[in-house]
Amino acid sequence: MMTITLIWGIVITVCCCLWIIFGIRRRKTGEPPLENGLIPYLGCALKFGANPLEFLRANQRKHGHVFTCKLMGKYVHFITNSLSYHKVLCHGKYFDWKKFHYTTSAKAFGHSSIDPNDGNTTENINDTFIKTLQGDALNCLSEAMMENLQLVLRPPNFPKSRSAAWVSEGMYAFCYRVMFEAGYLTLFGRDLTKTEAQRAQILNDLDNFKEFDRVFPALVAGFPIHVFKTAHQAREKLAEDLKHETLRTRDHVSELIRLRMFLNDTLTTFDDMEKAKTHLAVLWASQANTIPATFWSLFHMIRNPEAMKAASEEVNEALMNAGQTLSFEGNLISLNQTQLNDLPVLDSIIKEALRLSSASLNIRTAKKDFTLHLEDGSYNIRKDDIIALYPQLMHLDPEIYPDPLTFKYDRYLDANRKPKTTFYSNGVKLKYYYMPFGSGAMICPGRWFAVQEIKQFLILMLSYFELELVESHYKCPLLDQSRAGLGILPPLNDVQFKYKLKQLRRCA
Ligand code: HEM
């Protein structure tokens, strides 16, 4: 017994020595200060995962604006000075933007590699997104979303249709249901012959989406989906409903999905289920951040009487100028791009809500050894290391945003009530001061559409309903930190609100 214990003791000591000698990276001249962490492979991952903002602030105090942390076997260089963000983006030729994203997408959604270098596809997916989510394509998407939102929000889908009674519901659950259904119809089209059956299918998909999305942070962290049996089943069911044979029976399928179907059929070697899983990735990208962003925009607007008043006035004026009359049975409200873009108060409310709730991690991988030249120094970076920006540090910096934890609906309005675009750090005007949609080559291609659809939702809520919180002095819910790094954080708990149809003009 003694001998076995002794042998184990020696083995463990030798492993520890080997790890200390060979496993721990040593900082070389010109490299940023280094935190290896105490746990082999994980490094600082547990501390980072527990509270990324506090972890980064503590390291910033200890090391300054640039430092390196070992996380899950990777060396990540955090650049935390917002004045340096534009400098980082100037080093694009040294970065591989795609490697991390392609690998993560394949792992999480279960399709083969979409990296053209791996030979399964020749589609340039970035080009497809830009072509189909921006410019002229945005007009069609936006029109379809406005129509679908009204289909979901207006009678007969509205519970207790036409009654003047208040309906109470969890606000997050409400935003989830409305945005998911309207967004799904907008991207994947409508089955005009089976409206009710399709609605039931979408609501079923909604439950599956929630189940799958719940484990998404674990999938990104590298856990295999087989560990999560129900989430795995949910993912397969979601993909089943996105197979090409089903989508071909739909009307008004978005340009994004039509083009992806065509390219998937011509440029890839994927089987039917894999093609469907690449559509599931698009569904996730279009919903996972938009839903919590919609919640926070509505919540802060309703909770702040001044914001609510300013937003209502702006919306009433915009509808009047556009000659739109509100009625439940009559025409749907419709605003074109120019009219939607000319709503600075709503823009400011949405920006402020996203500033307070966004926690995305912007990642690039170094293609080769190079020197990163920043505002406050130059740093040597090794091949395959990761450069990371965590814009939440900037969004909550009191020097840039005084009283940073308070929602101020007009923070992004200037003295003339026009969009405010000048923000300063250390007396220097910032090039980047608002980054919930990422940055550089990986910036969200759906950002214009995302803002349009949240705006449309707010316009319709203000136009058709009276809105109140059930408890008027409800404290702001905490952010769900388990999703930090992935984008907009949802609330940790739901908030009850009530809504009632406004007494609108009836059509003859
Ligand atoms: C408030 C809502 C949204 C936020 C905050 C948001 C944020 C982001 C961020 C931060 C990224 C980059 C991720 C990275 O660097 O790894 C991203 C990527 C992406 N987003 Fe969004 N997004 C939103 C809504 C949308 C919508 C409505 C769409 C529409 C389809 C969309 C489509 C995409 C796509 C396709 C990508 C991947 C781009 C690529 O891999 O080339 N997003 N989004």
Short mmCIF file of C-alpha atoms in Angstrom, two decimals, residues 14 62 117 176 201 276 419 494:
data_model
loop_
_atom_site.label_atom_id
_atom_site.label_comp_id
_atom_site.label_asym_id
_atom_site.label_seq_id
_atom_site.Cartn_x
_atom_site.Cartn_y
_atom_site.Cartn_z
CA VAL A 14 7.13 14.44 -11.97
CA LYS A 62 -2.48 45.00 -12.00
CA ASN A 117 -10.19 25.65 -47.40
CA TYR A 176 -39.29 36.07 -27.05
CA GLN A 201 -44.82 24.41 -35.64
CA ALA A 276 -30.58 22.56 -42.67
CA PRO A 419 -27.81 61.51 -33.10
CA ASP A 494 -38.46 37.99 -16.02
#
